[in-house]
Each structure stands twice: as C-alpha cells, then as structure tokens.
XYZ file of C-alpha atoms in Angstrom:
556
model
C -30.792 9.121 38.614
C -32.436 5.711 38.654
C -35.975 4.416 38.305
C -36.894 5.239 41.909
C -36.099 8.928 41.354
C -38.343 9.042 38.298
C -41.112 7.283 40.227
C -40.807 9.840 43.045
C -40.988 12.725 40.594
C -44.025 11.167 38.943
C -45.821 10.636 42.253
C -45.267 14.194 43.456
C -46.229 15.631 40.052
C -49.436 13.581 40.203
C -50.102 14.880 43.722
C -49.775 18.518 42.661
C -51.921 17.925 39.583
C -54.571 16.190 41.699
C -54.634 19.069 44.177
C -55.176 21.555 41.375
C -57.879 19.453 39.757
C -59.664 19.087 43.143
C -60.674 22.734 42.817
C -62.158 22.359 39.324
C -65.724 22.068 40.632
C -65.282 24.909 43.126
C -63.721 27.161 40.493
C -66.581 26.463 38.086
C -69.280 27.605 40.525
C -68.830 31.339 39.946
C -66.309 34.066 39.210
C -65.874 34.828 42.903
C -64.475 31.325 43.449
C -62.395 31.068 40.267
C -60.905 34.582 40.215
C -60.902 35.617 43.893
C -60.837 32.319 45.859
C -63.854 33.628 47.766
C -62.272 37.019 48.456
C -61.372 36.212 52.078
C -58.539 33.680 51.932
C -56.472 33.106 55.112
C -53.529 35.495 55.220
C -50.981 32.734 55.931
C -51.978 30.896 52.759
C -51.515 34.076 50.705
C -48.227 34.837 52.474
C -46.785 31.387 51.764
C -48.051 31.607 48.195
C -46.404 35.002 47.741
C -43.127 33.685 49.124
C -42.931 30.457 47.143
C -44.094 32.115 43.924
C -41.214 34.572 44.394
C -38.770 31.886 45.498
C -38.816 29.818 42.313
C -36.367 27.314 40.896
C -34.913 30.343 39.160
C -33.634 31.230 42.614
C -31.633 28.010 42.697
C -30.276 28.569 39.200
C -29.832 32.371 39.158
C -28.867 33.018 42.772
C -27.405 29.521 43.044
C -25.056 30.387 40.193
C -24.060 33.622 41.941
C -23.660 31.763 45.260
C -21.332 29.240 43.594
C -19.190 31.981 42.069
C -19.275 34.692 44.739
C -20.605 33.132 47.972
C -22.568 35.372 50.329
C -23.048 37.959 47.585
C -26.127 35.929 46.639
C -27.471 36.365 50.171
C -26.708 40.076 50.121
C -28.756 40.484 46.965
C -31.666 38.553 48.465
C -31.695 40.715 51.595
C -33.189 43.383 49.332
C -36.331 41.211 49.258
C -36.519 41.282 53.063
C -36.315 45.065 53.264
C -38.573 45.475 50.238
C -41.136 43.134 51.798
C -41.120 45.101 55.064
C -41.618 48.378 53.204
C -44.530 46.876 51.286
C -46.061 45.555 54.521
C -45.844 48.975 56.179
C -46.768 51.254 53.285
C -48.228 49.429 50.279
C -50.249 46.262 50.985
C -53.044 48.047 52.860
C -53.285 50.654 50.097
C -54.090 47.946 47.577
C -56.730 46.405 49.827
C -58.376 49.778 50.391
C -58.846 50.320 46.639
C -61.557 47.628 46.650
C -60.191 46.270 43.356
C -59.398 42.609 42.780
C -56.488 43.252 40.398
C -54.139 46.076 39.556
C -55.759 46.206 36.114
C -59.164 46.839 37.668
C -57.672 49.599 39.824
C -56.118 51.283 36.770
C -59.487 51.260 34.996
C -61.153 52.867 38.018
C -58.374 55.349 38.787
C -57.683 56.444 35.210
C -59.663 55.087 32.254
C -60.179 51.998 30.103
C -57.562 52.976 27.508
C -54.879 53.320 30.188
C -55.955 49.958 31.559
C -55.646 48.375 28.101
C -52.227 49.971 27.560
C -50.827 48.469 30.752
C -52.607 45.162 30.197
C -50.809 44.685 26.872
C -47.419 45.595 28.362
C -47.914 43.373 31.412
C -48.878 40.428 29.215
C -45.691 40.860 27.166
C -43.615 41.235 30.321
C -45.290 38.182 31.860
C -44.357 36.095 28.842
C -40.685 36.832 29.485
C -40.821 36.558 33.274
C -42.679 33.230 33.210
C -40.328 31.838 30.579
C -37.455 32.925 32.820
C -38.693 30.555 35.532
C -39.624 27.650 33.264
C -36.155 27.467 31.725
C -34.207 27.061 35.015
C -36.167 24.031 36.151
C -35.840 22.508 32.696
C -32.102 23.072 33.044
C -32.026 21.388 36.465
C -33.977 18.347 35.284
C -31.678 18.189 32.258
C -28.585 18.164 34.497
C -30.022 15.417 36.701
C -31.625 13.170 34.072
C -29.889 13.846 30.777
C -33.243 14.523 29.120
C -33.348 17.278 26.526
C -33.921 20.702 28.125
C -36.797 21.548 25.802
C -38.505 18.229 26.548
C -38.292 18.987 30.264
C -39.736 22.475 29.751
C -42.601 21.080 27.683
C -43.617 18.435 30.244
C -43.388 20.730 33.282
C -45.136 23.597 31.508
C -47.952 21.306 30.386
C -48.696 20.149 33.957
C -48.737 23.749 35.238
C -51.099 24.860 32.486
C -53.507 21.993 33.129
C -54.156 22.509 36.834
C -54.022 26.324 36.680
C -56.671 26.396 33.963
C -58.862 23.917 35.844
C -58.896 25.289 39.393
C -58.274 29.050 39.182
C -56.860 31.047 42.092
C -57.681 28.426 44.742
C -55.691 25.809 42.807
C -52.770 28.232 42.618
C -52.828 29.143 46.326
C -53.145 25.610 47.704
C -50.604 24.031 45.367
C -48.237 26.881 46.285
C -48.456 25.977 49.988
C -47.900 22.260 49.325
C -45.028 23.044 46.973
C -43.463 25.181 49.709
C -43.559 22.135 52.006
C -42.012 19.847 49.363
C -39.221 22.305 48.608
C -38.445 22.971 52.275
C -38.289 19.256 53.057
C -35.958 18.657 50.109
C -33.525 21.433 51.046
C -33.354 20.419 54.720
C -32.293 16.945 53.601
C -29.588 18.209 51.224
C -27.780 20.614 53.575
C -26.475 18.187 56.262
C -25.451 15.683 53.586
C -23.565 18.416 51.709
C -21.694 19.408 54.878
C -20.826 15.752 55.475
C -19.434 15.526 51.921
C -17.225 18.608 52.319
C -15.875 17.468 55.680
C -17.804 19.762 57.998
C -18.285 23.492 58.495
C -14.652 24.156 59.464
C -13.334 22.467 56.312
C -15.858 24.356 54.158
C -14.954 27.780 55.528
C -11.238 27.017 55.465
C -11.138 25.969 51.792
C -13.570 28.564 50.441
C -12.139 31.264 48.115
C -11.030 34.628 49.447
C -13.889 37.128 49.888
C -16.392 34.244 49.662
C -18.170 35.405 52.812
C -18.591 39.073 51.914
C -21.955 40.505 50.908
C -20.669 42.724 48.085
C -18.094 42.631 45.278
C -17.177 44.756 42.284
C -20.069 43.521 40.103
C -22.712 43.296 42.825
C -21.677 46.306 44.895
C -23.414 48.213 47.686
C -24.613 50.670 45.046
C -26.179 47.752 43.155
C -27.768 46.645 46.438
C -29.456 50.034 46.869
C -30.652 50.155 43.270
C -31.901 46.581 43.453
C -33.649 47.345 46.752
C -35.591 50.133 45.072
C -36.524 47.742 42.272
C -37.526 44.944 44.690
C -39.783 47.262 46.691
C -41.541 48.366 43.524
C -41.749 44.797 42.228
C -43.092 43.199 45.434
C -45.578 46.006 45.923
C -46.600 46.575 42.319
C -46.320 43.303 40.416
C -49.850 42.512 39.297
C -49.570 38.851 40.274
C -48.611 39.771 43.834
C -51.269 42.460 44.181
C -53.824 39.623 44.144
C -52.271 38.279 47.343
C -52.961 41.586 49.129
C -56.483 42.072 47.769
C -57.950 38.565 48.164
C -57.724 38.504 51.986
C -60.547 39.630 54.276
C -59.249 42.970 55.566
C -56.468 45.552 55.619
C -54.706 44.031 58.617
C -54.417 40.668 56.884
C -53.084 42.270 53.710
C -50.181 43.612 55.780
C -49.673 40.201 57.385
C -49.192 38.676 53.932
C -46.206 40.950 53.241
C -44.792 40.557 56.766
C -44.777 36.765 56.396
C -43.041 37.099 53.022
C -40.325 39.324 54.538
C -39.828 37.027 57.534
C -39.361 33.952 55.376
C -36.905 35.774 53.117
C -34.901 36.870 56.154
C -34.177 33.231 57.004
C -34.352 31.144 53.855
C -31.470 32.465 51.683
C -28.912 31.756 54.407
C -30.111 28.148 54.465
C -30.940 27.500 50.834
C -27.817 29.034 49.288
C -25.454 26.766 51.253
C -25.396 23.777 48.835
C -23.973 25.645 45.788
C -21.500 27.446 48.059
C -20.335 24.084 49.407
C -20.070 22.730 45.862
C -17.630 25.523 45.019
C -15.226 23.948 47.508
C -15.887 20.415 46.225
C -15.608 21.321 42.532
C -14.210 24.802 41.838
C -13.761 24.258 38.095
C -17.193 25.189 36.670
C -17.007 27.833 33.925
C -19.317 29.697 31.546
C -22.959 28.753 32.119
C -22.027 25.614 34.093
C -22.558 27.290 37.517
C -26.277 27.460 36.641
C -26.361 23.719 37.327
C -24.323 23.813 40.561
C -27.309 23.223 42.835
C -28.376 20.073 41.038
C -24.776 18.859 40.793
C -24.306 18.891 44.564
C -27.652 17.131 44.997
C -26.687 14.416 42.522
C -23.395 13.954 44.350
C -24.659 13.587 47.934
C -28.199 12.225 47.726
C -29.104 8.527 47.549
C -31.612 7.078 45.098
C -35.124 8.419 45.528
C -34.087 11.600 47.327
C -32.690 13.131 44.129
C -36.194 12.792 42.721
C -37.562 14.488 45.844
C -35.218 17.470 45.453
C -36.080 17.794 41.786
C -39.757 17.655 42.727
C -39.096 20.540 45.115
C -37.394 22.580 42.398
C -40.194 21.837 39.957
C -42.721 22.774 42.637
C -41.054 26.137 43.208
C -41.092 26.877 39.499
C -44.694 25.782 39.200
C -45.589 28.274 41.944
C -43.926 31.178 40.170
C -45.347 30.250 36.776
C -48.890 29.447 37.882
C -49.135 32.723 39.790
C -48.300 34.764 36.698
C -50.336 32.653 34.282
C -53.395 32.840 36.550
C -53.046 36.602 36.880
C -52.792 37.137 33.136
C -55.823 34.888 32.561
C -57.857 36.866 35.144
C -56.910 40.172 33.527
C -57.680 38.876 30.023
C -61.066 37.445 31.022
C -62.303 40.439 33.012
C -60.652 43.363 31.242
C -60.277 42.216 27.626
C -62.797 39.459 26.898
C -65.709 40.858 28.920
C -65.123 44.527 28.112
C -63.901 44.440 24.509
C -64.703 41.110 22.917
C -68.021 39.997 24.432
C -69.638 42.540 26.776
C -72.796 40.409 27.134
C -70.828 37.324 28.266
C -72.206 35.284 31.153
C -70.123 34.524 34.223
C -69.488 31.002 32.930
C -68.381 32.421 29.556
C -65.823 34.585 31.351
C -64.485 31.626 33.356
C -64.185 29.532 30.181
C -62.359 32.361 28.391
C -59.867 32.505 31.267
C -59.238 28.779 30.984
C -58.728 28.938 27.212
C -56.363 31.903 27.540
C -54.420 30.084 30.256
C -53.663 27.319 27.760
C -52.799 29.764 24.965
C -50.557 31.932 27.144
C -48.882 28.870 28.644
C -47.981 27.504 25.226
C -46.400 30.838 24.232
C -44.442 30.874 27.496
C -43.068 27.388 26.858
C -41.884 28.460 23.414
C -40.057 31.513 24.761
C -38.485 29.485 27.592
C -36.879 27.256 24.993
C -35.085 30.307 23.525
C -33.438 31.517 26.778
C -29.958 30.082 25.947
C -29.880 32.186 22.785
C -29.772 35.449 24.775
C -26.886 34.755 27.156
C -28.303 32.472 29.826
C -30.835 32.805 32.607
C -28.901 35.238 34.845
C -28.735 37.766 32.020
C -32.427 37.311 31.168
C -33.645 37.703 34.764
C -31.554 40.736 35.745
C -31.973 42.558 32.421
C -35.741 42.010 32.313
C -35.984 43.239 35.893
C -33.929 46.382 35.320
C -35.634 47.340 32.048
C -39.288 46.562 32.767
C -39.773 46.381 36.553
C -39.621 50.051 37.431
C -41.180 51.176 34.162
C -44.343 49.093 34.531
C -44.944 49.025 38.273
C -43.585 52.287 39.724
C -46.105 54.643 38.032
C -49.126 52.685 39.262
C -47.697 52.354 42.770
C -47.074 56.098 42.851
C -50.684 56.770 41.883
C -51.887 55.013 45.057
C -50.511 57.988 47.017
C -50.832 60.870 44.561
C -53.824 63.111 43.849
C -52.065 64.636 40.839
C -50.974 61.777 38.592
C -53.203 61.240 35.569
C -53.279 58.818 32.640
C -50.847 60.904 30.584
C -48.247 61.213 33.334
C -48.122 57.522 34.264
C -47.965 56.408 30.629
C -45.245 58.987 29.920
C -43.208 57.648 32.846
C -43.539 54.063 31.632
C -42.865 54.726 27.946
C -39.894 57.042 28.469
C -38.264 54.597 30.888
C -38.811 51.584 28.624
C -37.498 53.365 25.526
C -34.383 54.755 27.228
C -33.565 51.481 29.021
C -33.994 49.424 25.857
C -31.828 51.893 23.950
C -28.939 51.540 26.404
C -29.373 47.766 26.517
C -29.608 46.995 22.796
C -28.480 49.955 20.657
C -25.982 52.045 22.648
C -23.387 49.222 23.021
C -23.190 48.804 19.229
C -23.824 52.333 18.038
C -22.132 54.431 20.738
C -19.925 51.761 22.351
C -21.560 52.534 25.711
C -22.426 49.632 27.984
C -24.074 50.031 31.366
C -23.016 47.888 34.297
C -25.483 46.215 36.674
C -25.726 49.241 38.966
C -26.258 51.736 36.153
C -28.738 49.498 34.337
C -30.868 48.946 37.448
C -30.629 52.573 38.605
C -31.753 53.782 35.188
C -34.717 51.397 35.043
C -35.945 52.440 38.503
C -34.784 56.057 38.650
C -36.059 57.410 35.327
C -39.785 56.713 35.876
C -39.487 58.126 39.394
C -37.963 61.352 38.021
C -40.759 61.700 35.440
C -43.407 61.113 38.105
C -41.715 63.585 40.457
C -41.724 66.239 37.727
C -45.440 65.591 37.156
C -46.119 66.205 40.852
C -44.817 69.764 40.473
C -46.518 70.442 37.139
C -49.986 68.886 37.431
C -52.996 70.196 39.376
C -54.752 68.197 42.075
C -57.492 65.921 40.723
C -60.768 66.876 42.395
C -62.268 63.396 42.834
C -60.318 60.138 42.715
C -62.543 58.101 45.031
C -62.748 54.458 44.027
C -65.891 52.326 44.283
C -65.712 49.047 46.205
C -67.505 46.636 43.900
C -67.487 43.896 46.548
C -68.993 45.905 49.384
C -72.328 44.644 50.711
C -74.319 45.894 53.669
C -73.059 44.310 56.875
C -75.601 42.058 58.597
C -77.770 41.444 55.524
C -78.597 38.002 54.148
C -76.349 38.735 51.174
C -73.453 39.505 53.519
C -74.119 36.296 55.463
C -74.229 34.193 52.288
C -70.989 35.751 51.070
C -69.285 35.120 54.402
C -70.479 31.508 54.627
C -69.354 30.852 51.056
C -65.900 32.299 51.769
C -65.543 30.267 54.981
C -66.647 27.058 53.217
C -64.044 27.613 50.525
C -61.387 28.315 53.157
C -62.274 25.149 55.069
C -62.045 23.026 51.938
C -58.740 24.628 50.918
C -57.168 24.162 54.355
C -58.299 20.524 54.543
C -56.738 19.861 51.132
C -53.510 21.440 52.399
C -53.564 19.289 55.562
C -54.126 16.032 53.673
C -51.526 16.897 51.020
C -48.872 17.859 53.571
C -49.526 14.597 55.432
C -49.067 12.635 52.196
C -45.825 14.512 51.441
C -44.495 13.790 54.935
C -45.323 10.090 54.734
C -43.734 9.925 51.287
C -40.503 11.496 52.528
C -40.516 9.167 55.551
C -40.856 6.121 53.276
C -38.028 7.382 51.053
C -35.854 7.772 54.131
C -36.444 4.158 55.145
C -35.587 2.941 51.639
C -32.497 5.119 51.159
C -28.999 4.354 52.317
C -28.126 6.770 55.141
C -31.715 8.008 55.047
C -31.976 8.973 58.712
C -32.188 12.700 57.984
C -34.954 12.126 55.460
C -36.888 10.072 58.003
C -36.695 12.891 60.555
C -37.759 15.509 58.015
C -40.580 13.265 56.783
C -41.926 12.625 60.283
C -41.844 16.343 61.130
C -43.615 17.194 57.869
C -46.323 14.571 58.404
C -46.923 15.971 61.878
C -47.960 19.314 60.381
C -51.201 17.602 59.281
C -52.714 17.762 62.760
C -52.568 21.518 63.553
C -53.603 22.433 60.006
C -56.583 20.049 60.100
C -57.644 21.390 63.509
C -57.559 24.949 62.164
C -59.976 23.899 59.403
C -62.324 22.332 61.963
C -62.289 25.486 64.099
C -63.014 27.631 61.055
C -65.899 25.389 60.004
C -67.702 26.162 63.275
C -67.973 29.816 62.178
C -70.425 28.956 59.398
C -73.863 30.186 60.395
C -76.998 28.158 59.741
C-alpha cells in the first residue's frame, strides 16, 4: 500500500462517520427517532441493512478462508442463508411485526415476565460481546495484511469510529451507513473480480489448475449433514437474532416485514458466487498458504492485482462491511440496555432524553469491551473456530426458545429458560470439558446439531407436558387511532425522517461513485474502476427521485 491507499481509506472513513453524525440531531429529538428510526422505515433500506450487517468482513475472512481451502464448499455453506432467509420471510418476519414490540427483549417482557426478559438480556449481551468481537478481528486482520500495521491497532481505530457514529445517530445512523457501506463493498468487489481473472489467465486456466473436488459443495468436514444442521441454525439465527428482529419490526406493516427477509434471501442467492471468487482464484495463484494464513487470502489477492488507490477502496469496503455487522449489534444492545435495564431497573423516573443519553453511554462502554475481546481472538484458535463454535453453542440455545414461543400457546417462562440453559450447559460441556476429561470431541456436524437440536427437543417435550395458556395477547404500544391528529403527526414525522434518510443515501452514493470514478482515472489499468464508479454515481438519480416522491405524501 502507498499513500494514496491510506488517503482513500481516510476519505471513505470520514464519509461514513459524517453520515452517522448527520443523524445526531434527528436521533436526539425523541426515543422514536433514536431507537426506532420513526417506526416506518422503507423496507428496502432495512433489507439492505440486514444483508450487509450479516455479510461482514468476517465473511471474507471466515468463508474466504474456506473458499481458498475447499472452493465451492464456502458457497454451499452460504446457501443455508438463502433458504433460511426464505423460511423467515414466509413464516417468521410477519410474526415479529404482529407482536407490536420494537425489540425481542420487549416481546419477552410482554409474553413472559420481567425476570425472563432480564435473564435473556444478560445472556444476549454476553453473546453479543463475542459475536461483535468476531467481526472486529477479521477486518483488523485484513488491514494488518495490507498495511503491516499491528492488528490490535487496526481493531482499536476501526472500533472507535464505529462506536462514535453509532452512539451519536442511533438506528437511523446504523441503517443509512449500512446501505452506503453495501454500495462501497459491492463496488470494490466488482473491481477485484475481473482483475483477478486476468491475473490467473482467464476462467479456463482457473478451472483447469484448481485442485480436485474444488467445485463441489460438500466435503468430509463440511458435509451435507453439516449443511442441514447449519440450515436449521441459520433459520433460527436470521429469524431470532435480536439485532435482526429490529429490521422486521421497524417497517410500516406486515407485508414490508416479509419484504425485508425476501430481499436478504435474494441477495444471498447471488452474492456468494460472486464474492467468493477472489480467494478461490488465489488458491491457483498461490497454493502454499498454511495454518491461519488462508484467513488473509482475500486481501492477498487484492494486494496482488489492484493498483494504488484501489487497494484502499477494497479495504474500505471490508471495513464498511464489518462496521455494518458491529454497529447493528452494538445499537441493539444499547437499545435493550436503555429501555429494559436503565429505565426499568436503574432509573424508572428517567426522562426520554435520559434514556437516549444512557444508550449513548452504554454504546461506548460496550464498544470498548468488544474491542478488548477482539484483540484476544488469536488466543482461541483463530476466527473460523470462534465464529462456528459460538454459533453452534449459543445460536440455537438463545434464539430457538423465543422463536418457538411466537407460535406456541403452551410455552412459559420456565420452559424457555430450561431449553436455553440445558442446551448451553451441555454444548459447553462437550466443547470444553469432554475432550479433556472423556476424550470425546464433536465434529462440526455433531456440534451444530447438538446446539440446535437439544433446545428443540426440550421445547417439544414441553408442548406435550404443559397446558394451554389462557391469554397471551400482546399489547401494541405504538398503536394510535387511525385518522386522528396524533396518527397524522406520527405519519408525517416518519415520512420526514424517511425523506431525510433517503436523501442522505442518494448524496452519499453519488459521492462514492464519483470517488471510484476518480480513482479509476488515476490508476493504471483503471478502466474497470471507471465503469463501476460511473454506474454507482448514476444510482443517485433514482434514489433522489424516490425521496422527492415520498416528500409529497406529507400532509399540511
């Protein structure tokens, strides 16, 4: 990397920070703006946010590492997200919207009781620490590979930027920066792929020199049985992860909540087959990576084929993807802390502004803890081990019981907690104690099947043993009488916020496109970048027009 790459990274980081800070005033107006983004955000914004917050830089390190070693196996694994997303769109997203709750934590308090809500809040916060650290470390690793800077220094700088704009702007800052980060990442990848094919000598040369079984979806470690177990986990995770529940509940109606999940599934159907190509190509160019080195394969191919300036663009895309994943989780945890811990347990008489300030302070505190844990990832076997083990142990245990309760009239506080605790204890036992004490080690399939299957078995047993609960109706705290002045004010406020958010997206995407276009003109062999930049800049016009059309819906 040279000075131009660092300048590019700095400019794009400043852009993302500026976007987040642009929502500081809006987020400070009231809790509806800061926590709910008005409660009626456009479904396509939430869908893109859901996708990019799922598709983090960890994807390029974790799945990129698998793609380098095993080829299309990485794509096979990611097809579970497509099917899981479709199942959520058909069966789950609308259920969350119909609860009338903003967050999963609020739903748990309404459906069960405050103690159950506090139990899951504590566990989700601990889980979120690990999951957010697991996305901060990969991007630190990628910047380290490209720049030579210390990994921990990279994690500290990137984490600090994420904390700053997430604390300032709330959910709107998260949603809009997610969309812009999606554009940056997409532009970067579409520049890398043709240059990587040129380096390897074309598609025919790539396929001819690839290892045997490189284009099969399954192997002995990531088998079809693993695919099925991971599919069950992905469905539970996409439908039950508290951070993603916000994407289904903050849109205007049930139909749009489904659209959010459909867009997620559609993007995941296409993107892995495009975005996993660079590390697969690098396997042919440099087949000698061993140990944890494949974690850096994506950045290695970028450093090899990209001219000055465009390496900085790709790194900005990776950082953007990580920021999306991290800010989504950090914002969710701050919302839960402010509304369900601070307001209920610490300061019941707190004003709305007090609650917003508590969320901002907790964002900073939680972010600092996350950065510290991210720095310790190498001590536990690398990022692939952290991601897959955390998923198998905690995913089903924490999210499956609450998802089940959306459909059941029998599950109570005791049954869902029993399912979570028993699954966590047994999974942790087989992960940490059984290998040393009993010399029993579970493979990927067994580990994932246990983490997902055990809570389901406990919940299924409860269905046969427990009586039907007489009344589990949930109040809709946001419901106002249609046609009243209050309803009109709420609708106008939501539309105004949407218009502002969409205009910020349009301007930001235009700036990104122009920036990429300029980089293409400066770079040697930058023709592809110029085309991508021009196409990206052109997106400004339809997005801006959509904001203008929406603005006309505001009533006097």
